[in-house]
Coordinates of C-alpha atoms in Angstrom, one line a residue:
M1 CA 93.3 14.1 117.8
T2 CA 95.6 13.1 120.3
T3 CA 96.5 8.8 120.0
P4 CA 99.7 8.8 123.0
S5 CA 100.1 5.2 122.4
R6 CA 100.7 5.5 118.8
H7 CA 104.2 5.9 118.4
P8 CA 104.9 8.6 115.3
L9 CA 107.5 6.0 113.5
S10 CA 105.1 3.0 114.0
P11 CA 105.0 1.2 110.7
L12 CA 101.5 1.9 108.8
D13 CA 99.1 -1.2 109.4
A14 CA 96.5 -3.0 107.3
E15 CA 93.4 -0.4 107.8
E16 CA 95.7 3.1 107.6
I17 CA 96.5 1.9 104.5
K18 CA 93.2 1.2 103.4
S19 CA 92.1 4.4 104.7
A20 CA 94.8 6.1 102.4
R21 CA 94.1 3.8 99.6
Q22 CA 90.2 5.1 99.9
I23 CA 91.2 8.8 100.1
V24 CA 92.7 8.7 96.8
V25 CA 89.5 6.5 95.5
D26 CA 87.3 9.1 97.0
S27 CA 88.6 12.1 96.0
G28 CA 87.4 12.4 93.0
R29 CA 90.5 13.2 91.4
V30 CA 91.3 9.9 89.8
P31 CA 90.9 10.6 86.0
I32 CA 90.7 6.8 85.7
P33 CA 88.7 3.5 86.4
V34 CA 89.8 2.8 89.8
D35 CA 90.9 -0.5 88.7
D36 CA 93.3 0.6 86.1
V37 CA 95.2 2.4 88.9
R38 CA 98.8 1.8 89.6
F39 CA 100.1 2.3 93.0
A40 CA 103.6 2.0 92.9
Y41 CA 104.8 3.4 96.3
I42 CA 102.5 3.9 99.4
G43 CA 104.6 4.6 103.2
L44 CA 104.7 6.3 106.0
Y45 CA 105.1 9.6 105.4
D46 CA 107.7 10.6 108.5
P47 CA 106.8 13.2 110.9
P48 CA 108.0 16.1 111.7
K49 CA 111.4 15.3 113.5
S50 CA 110.9 17.7 116.3
L51 CA 107.1 15.7 116.8
V52 CA 109.1 12.7 117.0
H53 CA 111.6 13.8 119.3
A54 CA 108.5 15.4 122.1
H55 CA 106.3 12.4 121.6
D56 CA 109.9 10.4 123.2
R57 CA 109.8 12.9 126.0
G58 CA 106.7 12.0 127.0
E59 CA 105.1 15.4 125.7
D60 CA 100.9 14.8 124.5
V61 CA 101.5 15.5 120.9
T62 CA 98.5 15.0 118.8
V63 CA 100.2 12.7 116.2
D64 CA 99.0 13.3 112.8
R65 CA 99.2 9.7 110.3
R66 CA 100.4 10.6 107.1
V67 CA 100.5 8.5 104.1
R68 CA 102.8 9.1 100.7
A69 CA 101.6 7.2 98.1
V70 CA 102.7 7.3 94.2
L71 CA 100.0 6.6 91.4
L72 CA 100.2 5.3 88.1
L73 CA 97.2 6.6 86.2
G74 CA 97.3 4.9 82.5
P75 CA 100.3 3.4 80.6
E76 CA 102.0 6.7 79.9
A77 CA 104.5 8.1 82.1
F78 CA 102.1 10.0 84.1
V79 CA 102.6 9.7 88.2
V80 CA 101.1 11.7 90.7
E81 CA 102.8 12.0 94.2
V82 CA 99.9 11.6 96.8
V83 CA 99.9 12.9 100.5
V84 CA 97.0 11.8 102.8
S85 CA 96.1 11.9 106.5
V86 CA 94.5 8.8 107.5
T87 CA 93.8 11.1 110.7
R88 CA 92.0 13.4 109.4
G89 CA 90.5 11.6 106.1
A90 CA 91.8 14.4 104.3
V91 CA 94.6 15.0 100.8
D92 CA 97.3 16.9 102.2
S93 CA 98.5 17.3 98.7
W94 CA 98.1 16.3 94.8
V95 CA 101.3 17.1 92.4
E96 CA 101.7 15.2 89.2
V97 CA 105.0 15.0 88.0
P98 CA 105.9 15.3 84.4
D99 CA 108.3 13.2 82.6
V100 CA 109.4 10.2 85.0
R101 CA 108.7 6.7 85.5
P102 CA 108.3 5.3 88.8
N103 CA 109.7 1.7 89.7
L104 CA 108.6 -1.4 87.3
Q105 CA 105.6 -3.0 88.6
I106 CA 105.6 -6.3 89.0
E107 CA 102.2 -6.9 87.2
E108 CA 103.3 -5.4 84.4
A109 CA 106.3 -7.8 84.6
I110 CA 104.1 -10.7 84.4
A111 CA 102.2 -9.4 81.4
V112 CA 105.7 -8.3 79.7
I113 CA 106.2 -12.7 80.0
G114 CA 102.7 -13.1 78.7
A115 CA 103.1 -10.8 75.7
L116 CA 106.9 -11.9 74.8
R117 CA 105.4 -15.8 74.5
A118 CA 103.1 -14.7 72.5
D119 CA 104.7 -12.8 70.1
P120 CA 105.5 -14.4 67.1
A121 CA 108.9 -12.6 66.0
W122 CA 110.2 -14.2 69.5
N123 CA 108.7 -17.0 69.1
A124 CA 110.5 -17.8 65.8
A125 CA 113.5 -16.4 67.3
L126 CA 113.3 -19.7 69.9
D127 CA 112.7 -21.3 66.8
R128 CA 115.5 -20.9 65.2
R129 CA 117.6 -21.9 68.4
G130 CA 116.0 -25.1 68.5
I131 CA 113.7 -24.8 71.3
V132 CA 110.8 -27.2 71.3
D133 CA 109.1 -27.0 74.8
K134 CA 108.9 -23.1 75.0
S135 CA 107.0 -23.4 78.2
L136 CA 110.2 -23.7 79.8
V137 CA 112.1 -20.9 78.4
Q138 CA 112.5 -18.5 81.5
I139 CA 112.2 -14.5 80.4
D140 CA 113.4 -11.9 82.9
P141 CA 112.5 -8.4 82.3
W142 CA 114.9 -6.0 83.4
P143 CA 115.1 -2.0 84.1
A144 CA 115.9 -0.4 79.9
G145 CA 118.1 2.7 81.1
T146 CA 118.0 5.7 79.2
F147 CA 120.1 5.5 75.8
G148 CA 118.0 7.8 73.8
S149 CA 116.0 4.8 71.8
D150 CA 112.7 5.5 70.1
H151 CA 111.4 3.6 72.4
E152 CA 111.8 5.2 75.3
K153 CA 109.9 8.2 74.5
N154 CA 106.7 8.6 76.4
R155 CA 107.0 5.0 77.4
R156 CA 107.6 3.1 80.0
I157 CA 109.7 0.1 78.7
T158 CA 111.3 -2.8 79.7
K159 CA 114.3 -4.9 78.3
A160 CA 114.1 -8.4 78.1
L161 CA 116.7 -11.8 78.2
A162 CA 115.8 -15.2 78.3
Y163 CA 117.9 -18.5 79.5
L164 CA 116.2 -22.1 79.2
R165 CA 115.5 -24.3 82.0
D166 CA 115.9 -28.1 81.6
S167 CA 113.0 -28.4 83.9
P168 CA 110.8 -25.8 85.8
D169 CA 113.0 -25.8 88.9
D170 CA 116.0 -25.9 86.9
N171 CA 118.5 -23.0 87.0
G172 CA 117.9 -21.3 83.8
Y173 CA 121.0 -19.3 84.1
A174 CA 123.2 -22.1 83.1
R175 CA 121.8 -21.7 79.6
P176 CA 121.4 -18.3 78.1
L177 CA 119.5 -17.4 74.9
E178 CA 122.2 -14.9 74.2
G179 CA 122.0 -13.0 71.4
L180 CA 118.3 -12.6 72.0
L181 CA 116.9 -9.6 73.4
A182 CA 113.5 -7.7 73.2
Y183 CA 111.8 -4.2 74.1
V184 CA 108.8 -4.2 75.8
D185 CA 106.4 -1.3 76.2
M186 CA 105.5 -2.0 79.7
G187 CA 102.3 -0.2 80.2
R188 CA 100.5 -1.5 77.3
G189 CA 102.1 -4.6 77.0
T190 CA 102.7 -5.1 73.9
V191 CA 106.1 -5.7 71.8
L192 CA 107.6 -3.6 70.6
E193 CA 111.0 -5.2 69.0
V194 CA 112.6 -8.4 69.1
V195 CA 116.0 -8.5 68.3
D196 CA 118.2 -11.3 67.6
Y197 CA 122.1 -10.5 67.3
G198 CA 122.3 -14.7 65.9
V199 CA 122.6 -17.8 67.6
V200 CA 125.0 -18.3 70.6
P201 CA 125.8 -22.8 71.4
F202 CA 123.9 -23.3 74.5
P203 CA 126.7 -24.3 77.2
P204 CA 127.2 -27.9 77.4
Q205 CA 126.6 -28.6 81.2
G206 CA 123.5 -27.4 83.5
G207 CA 123.9 -25.4 86.9
S208 CA 122.0 -27.2 89.0
Y209 CA 123.0 -26.3 93.0
Y210 CA 120.3 -28.4 94.7
P211 CA 121.6 -31.1 97.1
E212 CA 120.4 -34.0 94.6
D213 CA 122.6 -33.0 92.8
N214 CA 126.0 -32.0 93.9
G215 CA 126.7 -35.4 96.6
P216 CA 127.6 -37.1 97.9
L217 CA 126.8 -34.4 100.5
R218 CA 129.3 -34.1 103.9
T219 CA 128.2 -35.9 106.8
D220 CA 131.1 -34.7 108.9
L221 CA 128.9 -31.4 109.9
R222 CA 127.7 -31.7 113.1
P223 CA 124.7 -30.0 114.9
L224 CA 125.5 -26.4 116.3
T225 CA 123.0 -25.3 118.8
I226 CA 122.4 -21.9 119.5
T227 CA 120.4 -21.8 122.9
Q228 CA 119.6 -18.8 125.2
P229 CA 117.6 -20.7 128.2
Q230 CA 116.3 -17.8 129.8
G231 CA 115.6 -16.0 126.7
P232 CA 117.7 -13.5 124.6
S233 CA 118.2 -9.8 126.4
F234 CA 116.6 -8.1 124.1
T235 CA 112.3 -6.6 124.1
V236 CA 110.6 -5.3 121.4
D237 CA 107.3 -3.0 121.9
G238 CA 106.2 -2.7 118.7
N239 CA 109.0 -2.0 116.1
L240 CA 110.9 -0.2 119.5
V241 CA 114.1 -2.3 120.1
R242 CA 115.9 -2.1 123.2
W243 CA 118.5 -4.6 123.9
Q244 CA 121.7 -3.4 126.9
K245 CA 122.5 0.1 126.6
W246 CA 120.5 0.6 122.6
S247 CA 117.3 2.0 121.4
L248 CA 116.3 2.5 118.0
R249 CA 113.4 1.6 115.8
V250 CA 112.4 -0.9 113.2
G251 CA 110.6 -0.7 110.1
M252 CA 110.2 -1.8 106.4
D253 CA 110.0 1.1 103.4
P254 CA 108.9 -0.8 99.9
L255 CA 112.3 0.6 98.3
E256 CA 114.5 1.8 100.8
G257 CA 113.9 -1.8 102.6
L258 CA 115.1 -2.0 106.3
V259 CA 115.0 1.2 107.7
L260 CA 116.3 2.3 111.2
H261 CA 114.8 5.8 113.3
T262 CA 116.1 7.1 116.6
V263 CA 119.0 5.2 116.9
S264 CA 120.3 5.9 120.4
Y265 CA 122.7 4.6 123.6
A266 CA 122.0 5.0 127.6
D267 CA 125.2 6.3 129.0
G268 CA 125.2 7.7 133.0
G269 CA 121.5 8.5 133.3
R270 CA 120.7 10.1 130.1
V271 CA 119.8 8.6 126.5
R272 CA 122.1 10.2 124.0
P273 CA 121.0 10.0 120.5
L274 CA 123.1 8.9 117.4
V275 CA 120.9 8.7 114.8
F276 CA 117.4 9.9 113.4
R277 CA 116.8 8.2 110.4
A278 CA 119.1 5.0 108.5
S279 CA 118.3 3.3 105.2
V280 CA 119.6 2.5 101.9
S281 CA 118.7 5.2 99.5
E282 CA 119.9 3.7 96.4
M283 CA 121.7 1.3 95.0
V284 CA 123.3 -0.1 91.4
V285 CA 124.9 -2.6 89.1
P286 CA 126.4 -1.5 86.5
Y287 CA 127.8 -4.1 83.9
G288 CA 131.6 -3.8 82.6
D289 CA 130.2 -5.5 78.9
P290 CA 130.6 -3.2 76.1
G291 CA 128.9 -5.1 73.8
P292 CA 124.5 -5.1 72.5
M293 CA 123.5 -7.5 75.5
H294 CA 124.9 -6.7 78.3
S295 CA 126.4 -3.1 77.8
W296 CA 122.9 -1.4 78.7
K297 CA 122.8 -3.3 82.0
S298 CA 123.0 -1.0 85.3
A299 CA 119.5 -1.6 87.5
F300 CA 118.6 0.4 90.0
D301 CA 117.5 -1.8 92.7
A302 CA 116.1 0.6 95.4
G303 CA 114.5 2.7 92.7
E304 CA 113.8 0.4 90.2
W305 CA 112.3 -2.1 91.5
G306 CA 112.5 -2.0 95.5
L307 CA 114.3 -3.6 97.9
G308 CA 111.3 -4.1 100.6
R309 CA 108.6 -5.1 97.7
M310 CA 111.0 -8.0 97.4
A311 CA 111.8 -9.0 101.1
N312 CA 111.8 -12.7 101.9
S313 CA 110.1 -14.2 104.9
L314 CA 113.2 -15.2 106.8
T315 CA 113.0 -18.8 108.4
L316 CA 114.6 -20.2 112.0
G317 CA 117.7 -22.3 110.8
C318 CA 118.2 -20.8 107.8
D319 CA 117.9 -17.0 107.3
C320 CA 118.5 -16.5 111.4
L321 CA 120.2 -19.1 113.7
G322 CA 119.7 -18.4 117.7
E323 CA 117.0 -17.3 119.5
I324 CA 114.6 -14.9 117.1
V325 CA 112.1 -12.4 117.1
Y326 CA 110.3 -11.6 113.9
L327 CA 108.4 -8.8 112.7
D328 CA 106.1 -8.8 110.3
D329 CA 106.1 -6.4 107.2
I330 CA 102.7 -5.2 106.3
F331 CA 102.5 -3.4 102.6
A332 CA 100.2 -2.5 99.8
D333 CA 100.4 -4.3 96.4
E334 CA 100.0 -2.4 93.4
Q335 CA 96.4 -2.2 93.7
G336 CA 96.8 -0.1 97.2
R337 CA 95.4 -3.0 98.8
P338 CA 97.2 -4.2 102.5
H339 CA 99.0 -7.9 102.9
T340 CA 101.0 -9.1 105.1
R341 CA 104.9 -10.5 105.0
P342 CA 105.3 -12.4 107.9
N343 CA 109.1 -12.9 109.6
A344 CA 110.5 -9.9 107.1
I345 CA 112.8 -8.3 109.7
C346 CA 115.4 -10.9 112.1
I347 CA 116.1 -9.6 115.6
H348 CA 118.4 -11.7 117.5
E349 CA 122.3 -11.8 119.6
E350 CA 125.1 -13.9 118.7
D351 CA 128.6 -14.2 120.4
Y352 CA 131.0 -12.2 118.5
G353 CA 134.3 -13.7 120.4
I354 CA 136.5 -11.4 122.7
L355 CA 135.4 -8.1 124.2
W356 CA 138.2 -7.0 126.2
K357 CA 141.2 -9.0 127.5
H358 CA 144.7 -8.6 129.6
A359 CA 146.5 -10.8 131.2
D360 CA 148.5 -8.6 133.9
L361 CA 151.8 -10.5 133.7
T362 CA 152.7 -8.8 137.4
S363 CA 150.1 -10.2 139.4
G364 CA 149.0 -13.1 137.6
R365 CA 145.0 -12.1 137.3
T366 CA 143.5 -12.3 134.1
E367 CA 140.6 -10.5 132.8
V368 CA 138.2 -11.7 129.5
R369 CA 134.7 -10.3 128.5
R370 CA 132.8 -11.9 125.9
S371 CA 132.0 -9.8 122.7
R372 CA 128.4 -10.4 121.4
R373 CA 126.2 -8.2 119.1
L374 CA 122.8 -7.6 118.4
V375 CA 121.6 -8.0 114.7
V376 CA 118.6 -6.4 113.1
S377 CA 118.6 -8.3 109.5
S378 CA 116.5 -8.7 106.4
I379 CA 117.3 -10.3 102.8
A380 CA 115.5 -9.3 99.5
T381 CA 115.6 -11.5 96.3
V382 CA 115.8 -8.8 93.1
G383 CA 115.9 -11.5 90.3
N384 CA 119.0 -13.6 90.1
Y385 CA 120.9 -11.6 93.4
E386 CA 119.9 -12.1 97.0
Y387 CA 120.7 -8.6 99.2
G388 CA 121.2 -9.1 103.1
F389 CA 121.1 -6.4 104.9
Y390 CA 122.2 -6.3 108.9
W391 CA 122.3 -4.3 111.4
Y392 CA 125.2 -4.8 114.3
F393 CA 125.1 -3.3 117.4
Y394 CA 128.0 -3.8 119.9
L395 CA 128.1 -3.7 123.8
D396 CA 131.0 -1.3 123.5
G397 CA 128.7 1.5 121.4
T398 CA 129.9 0.4 117.9
M399 CA 127.4 0.1 114.9
Q400 CA 128.3 -1.5 111.7
F401 CA 126.3 -2.2 108.5
E402 CA 126.8 -4.8 106.3
V403 CA 125.5 -6.4 103.1
K404 CA 126.2 -10.0 102.3
L405 CA 125.9 -10.8 98.6
T406 CA 124.5 -14.0 97.0
G407 CA 122.1 -15.5 94.7
I408 CA 123.1 -16.3 91.1
M409 CA 125.1 -13.9 88.7
S410 CA 123.7 -12.7 85.4
T411 CA 125.4 -15.2 82.7
M412 CA 126.2 -14.4 79.2
G413 CA 126.8 -17.7 76.9
V414 CA 130.2 -17.4 74.7
A415 CA 130.8 -18.9 71.2
D416 CA 134.4 -20.9 71.1
G417 CA 135.1 -20.4 74.8
V418 CA 136.3 -16.7 74.6
A419 CA 135.0 -14.9 77.3
G420 CA 136.3 -11.4 76.1
A421 CA 137.9 -8.7 77.6
N422 CA 135.5 -7.6 80.0
A423 CA 133.9 -11.1 80.9
S424 CA 135.2 -14.4 83.1
L425 CA 133.9 -17.6 82.2
V426 CA 132.5 -19.8 85.0
A427 CA 131.8 -22.9 83.2
P428 CA 132.0 -24.3 79.7
G429 CA 130.7 -21.8 77.2
L430 CA 129.3 -19.7 80.1
A431 CA 130.5 -16.5 80.6
A432 CA 130.0 -13.7 84.0
P433 CA 130.4 -10.2 82.9
Y434 CA 132.5 -7.6 84.7
H435 CA 130.4 -5.9 87.0
Q436 CA 130.2 -4.0 90.2
H437 CA 127.3 -3.7 93.4
M438 CA 127.3 0.0 94.4
F439 CA 125.3 1.0 97.9
N440 CA 124.5 4.5 99.3
V441 CA 123.3 4.5 102.7
R442 CA 121.3 7.7 104.2
L443 CA 122.6 8.6 107.5
N444 CA 120.9 11.5 109.4
M445 CA 123.2 11.7 112.5
E446 CA 122.4 13.6 115.3
V447 CA 125.7 12.7 117.9
D448 CA 124.8 14.3 121.1
G449 CA 122.0 16.1 119.3
G450 CA 121.0 17.7 116.0
D451 CA 123.7 20.3 115.3
N452 CA 126.6 18.2 113.9
A453 CA 129.7 19.1 112.2
V454 CA 132.0 16.6 109.9
F455 CA 135.5 16.1 110.1
E456 CA 137.8 13.9 107.5
V457 CA 140.2 12.6 109.2
D458 CA 143.7 11.7 107.3
T459 CA 146.5 9.9 109.4
L460 CA 149.9 11.6 107.9
R461 CA 153.6 10.9 108.5
A462 CA 155.5 13.9 109.8
P463 CA 158.1 15.3 107.8
L464 CA 162.0 14.7 108.7
G465 CA 162.9 17.4 111.1
D466 CA 164.3 18.8 114.3
D467 CA 160.7 17.6 115.6
N468 CA 160.8 14.2 114.0
P469 CA 164.5 13.3 114.0
W470 CA 164.1 9.6 113.4
G471 CA 161.0 9.6 111.1
N472 CA 158.7 7.8 112.9
A473 CA 156.4 10.6 113.6
F474 CA 152.5 10.2 112.1
A475 CA 149.4 11.9 113.4
P476 CA 145.8 12.1 112.5
V477 CA 145.0 15.6 110.7
A478 CA 141.4 16.8 111.1
T479 CA 139.7 19.1 108.0
L480 CA 136.5 20.4 108.2
L481 CA 133.9 19.8 106.1
E482 CA 132.3 22.9 105.2
T483 CA 130.0 23.2 102.3
E484 CA 128.2 20.0 100.0
L485 CA 131.1 20.6 97.5
A486 CA 133.9 20.6 99.9
A487 CA 132.1 17.3 101.3
R488 CA 132.4 15.2 98.4
R489 CA 135.3 12.9 99.6
D490 CA 136.8 9.7 98.7
V491 CA 138.1 6.9 100.6
D492 CA 142.0 6.6 101.0
P493 CA 143.2 3.5 102.6
L494 CA 146.8 4.8 102.1
R495 CA 145.7 7.6 104.9
S496 CA 143.7 5.6 106.8
R497 CA 141.0 8.1 106.0
S498 CA 137.9 8.2 108.3
W499 CA 135.3 11.0 109.0
K500 CA 134.6 12.3 112.0
I501 CA 130.8 13.5 113.0
V502 CA 131.3 15.9 115.8
N503 CA 128.9 17.8 118.1
R504 CA 130.7 21.0 118.8
A505 CA 128.5 21.6 121.7
T506 CA 129.1 19.0 124.5
A507 CA 132.7 17.5 125.6
N508 CA 133.9 14.8 126.7
A509 CA 136.0 14.0 130.1
V510 CA 139.1 15.2 128.2
G511 CA 137.4 18.2 127.2
E512 CA 137.1 17.0 123.3
P513 CA 134.0 17.7 121.4
T514 CA 132.0 14.3 121.7
A515 CA 131.5 12.6 118.0
Y516 CA 131.5 9.5 116.0
K517 CA 133.4 8.0 113.2
L518 CA 132.6 6.6 110.1
V519 CA 134.9 4.0 109.3
P520 CA 134.5 3.0 105.5
G521 CA 136.2 -0.4 104.6
S522 CA 138.0 -1.0 101.3
T523 CA 135.5 0.1 98.8
P524 CA 135.4 0.9 95.1
T525 CA 133.7 4.3 93.7
L526 CA 131.7 3.4 89.7
L527 CA 134.2 3.0 87.5
A528 CA 132.0 3.7 84.4
D529 CA 132.3 7.1 82.6
P530 CA 131.0 10.1 84.1
S531 CA 129.6 10.6 80.4
S532 CA 127.9 7.2 79.8
S533 CA 124.2 6.6 80.7
V534 CA 125.2 4.7 83.7
G535 CA 127.3 7.2 84.6
Q536 CA 125.1 10.2 85.0
R537 CA 121.9 8.3 86.8
A538 CA 124.5 6.8 89.3
T539 CA 126.6 9.7 90.4
F540 CA 126.0 9.1 94.0
A541 CA 128.8 6.3 93.4
A542 CA 131.3 8.7 92.2
H543 CA 132.3 9.1 95.3
N544 CA 132.5 7.4 98.7
L545 CA 131.1 10.1 100.8
W546 CA 128.5 13.2 100.6
V547 CA 127.5 15.6 103.2
T548 CA 123.5 17.5 103.0
P549 CA 122.0 19.6 105.4
F550 CA 118.9 17.4 106.3
A551 CA 116.1 18.6 103.6
E552 CA 112.9 16.1 103.6
D553 CA 112.6 15.7 100.4
E554 CA 115.8 15.0 99.7
R555 CA 116.2 10.7 100.3
R556 CA 117.1 9.1 97.6
A557 CA 120.9 9.4 96.3
A558 CA 119.5 9.0 92.5
G559 CA 116.2 10.9 92.8
D560 CA 113.0 9.8 93.6
Y561 CA 112.8 8.1 89.5
P562 CA 115.9 7.0 88.2
N563 CA 113.6 4.5 86.3
Q564 CA 114.9 5.8 82.8
H565 CA 115.8 9.2 84.0
S566 CA 118.3 11.0 82.0
G567 CA 120.8 11.5 85.0
G568 CA 121.6 14.2 87.0
A569 CA 119.2 13.7 89.3
G570 CA 119.5 13.4 93.5
L571 CA 122.9 13.9 95.2
P572 CA 124.3 15.9 91.9
A573 CA 121.8 18.6 91.9
W574 CA 121.4 19.0 95.8
T575 CA 125.0 19.6 96.8
A576 CA 125.3 21.7 93.4
Q577 CA 123.9 24.1 95.7
D578 CA 127.1 24.2 97.7
R579 CA 125.1 25.0 100.9
S580 CA 127.2 24.9 104.5
V581 CA 126.8 21.8 106.0
V582 CA 128.9 22.9 109.7
D583 CA 126.8 22.9 112.7
T584 CA 123.3 22.0 111.2
D585 CA 121.2 19.2 110.9
V586 CA 123.6 16.6 108.8
V587 CA 123.0 13.7 106.8
L588 CA 125.6 11.6 105.6
W589 CA 125.6 9.6 102.7
H590 CA 128.1 6.8 102.2
S591 CA 128.3 5.3 98.9
F592 CA 130.7 1.6 99.2
G593 CA 130.4 -1.7 97.5
V594 CA 132.2 -4.1 95.2
T595 CA 133.7 -5.1 92.4
H596 CA 132.8 -8.2 91.4
I597 CA 135.2 -10.0 88.9
P598 CA 133.4 -13.5 88.5
R599 CA 135.5 -16.3 89.2
P600 CA 134.7 -20.0 88.6
E601 CA 133.6 -20.9 92.3
D602 CA 130.7 -18.2 91.9
W603 CA 129.4 -20.7 89.8
P604 CA 126.3 -22.1 90.2
V605 CA 125.6 -20.2 93.3
M606 CA 127.7 -17.4 94.9
P607 CA 129.2 -17.8 98.2
V608 CA 128.2 -14.6 100.6
E609 CA 130.2 -11.3 99.6
Y610 CA 130.6 -8.4 102.2
T611 CA 130.9 -5.0 102.3
G612 CA 130.1 -2.3 104.7
F613 CA 131.1 0.7 106.8
S614 CA 131.4 0.9 110.7
L615 CA 130.3 3.8 113.3
V616 CA 132.7 4.2 116.0
P617 CA 132.4 5.9 118.7
F618 CA 135.7 8.5 118.7
G619 CA 135.3 10.3 122.5
F620 CA 131.3 9.7 122.9
F621 CA 132.2 7.8 126.1
D622 CA 134.6 9.2 128.6
R623 CA 136.7 5.9 128.9
N624 CA 135.8 2.2 127.5
P625 CA 132.0 1.8 127.8
A626 CA 132.0 -1.8 128.1
L627 CA 133.5 -1.9 131.7
D628 CA 130.5 -3.0 133.2
V629 CA 130.0 -5.6 131.2
P630 CA 129.6 -9.0 133.6
P631 CA 132.4 -11.8 133.6
T632 CA 130.6 -14.8 131.4
T633 CA 128.0 -16.5 134.1
G634 CA 129.8 -19.7 134.8
A635 CA 132.5 -19.2 133.7
E636 CA 133.9 -16.6 136.4
D637 CA 137.7 -19.1 136.6
Q638 CA 139.0 -18.8 133.2
C639 CA 137.4 -15.2 132.4
H640 CA 138.7 -13.6 135.4
G641 CA 140.3 -14.3 138.8
T642 CA 143.2 -13.5 141.3

């Protein structure tokens, strides 16, 4: 079947999701009633890169639209990975995956809450805390982690924490039911154990962040209006976005969330590829309090919940400001049926200050250019936290990825107003444990083509000597990262460390290989001990950089199934092969994040904290690629002149 108008990387539509589900149902391989099957994942099975590139060159290629599904068959840990072709109506692959747990199911989490509300031991614990209206108890099911408990064996479990709301729309995190913890079998919806470590008094204050509870509100903020009378400078065709000299495809994966494909830059009549695929492959939030109530908390928000599944519908003037184009997300629910999440992705452009400027003191002529950037963003709410994911594209060829962290901290009640050594008091009687937010972004690079090499670049002081008599000399030193083990690297701000992705088959005007460099922010690595449960499961966060040769089945930094996994999957397993990463199709895995030492200013809702990195051209262009940016219209006298 030839479908020239359907791009291989177009997001799945509702009919394709319906078709994929029906192919699974009609296969005769489902051993349980169809209504009991849970589709833990349905997403596009990425086509071969060669087919994508051939299609983009205008060749007449056969587009075989394939779908990957993860089936959950029954309450036990029984998982099947299926690949079906909706073009051919066929099952291409059906693989049983033993002893793994897929991402937590939202419907099952709701059943967990219902099971606890009806459980006598749970209700007795509420009685001991003097709770009369039990409907006001907020129950949060959490991924349970792996700690050798008998509850974990052959089960998919959750651990549940609880909070008391004064009213249905109250901020429950102001009043934790400290000391109360429950183990629940998610698949069966049965309570396994209720643990009560003792009653801790409720903090005395509420935590409302609503405007009616935080007045008087400021009255001196005047309206800020962003207008583009001629419309935005970008175009959107399906999921293809073009802006200035950039082009990219935008999509949403149920687990990874926002995904970019085929990022390229038009330069001198050539379309030059930069990144084939970019996504958040995993993230983890490990908590640093060693007590029994919080030491196990280490949520893998991508692999255990799903950033795409938790994506918001965005609102003009609130989440996005300006002349906005939105993309909807068509996704499958846990029965495999399609739904539409409107406005899941926001695309707009915004002013970003000065792009370049010089005032020539001899001629008296000043030239200034304004910078602007294209913004592609989505926001996910995962329990108490919000994560905003922002890709920025600049006029000078720079790409940037930024995560904006906000929402409400996971809190703990403290007796006698003492937070202990591993938490901060944020309000009277209320503390928040120290924790980290560690992200890993997978970057399948193709700088000027498919074969790249990666160099680590440190800027070092030169030793005193005949060549450096005044002791002022320093220079960058580039080291080729030849194998996977050698490419396990960490940020070093004292050396201004960056990593350069080089195409040694192409050269710029000064005869050097074309390249982009990954410029990290000031970012930590995982603080948990390597032998700890989270240290073994989230090894990807033990280093800031990993480099692997491209492999289609290596997508998730902690492996495909981090939920209740014992550890060692993903990057540590793959890179143990120590494959060559020189002049090949490379994947960079960049781990970064923040170490959050909570402060009172983070309560009751946290102002945005930022983390991320940039991809900056380094010899990719022959000179400043933004010389052709025109002066600001209508302000010529101010922005340039003689």
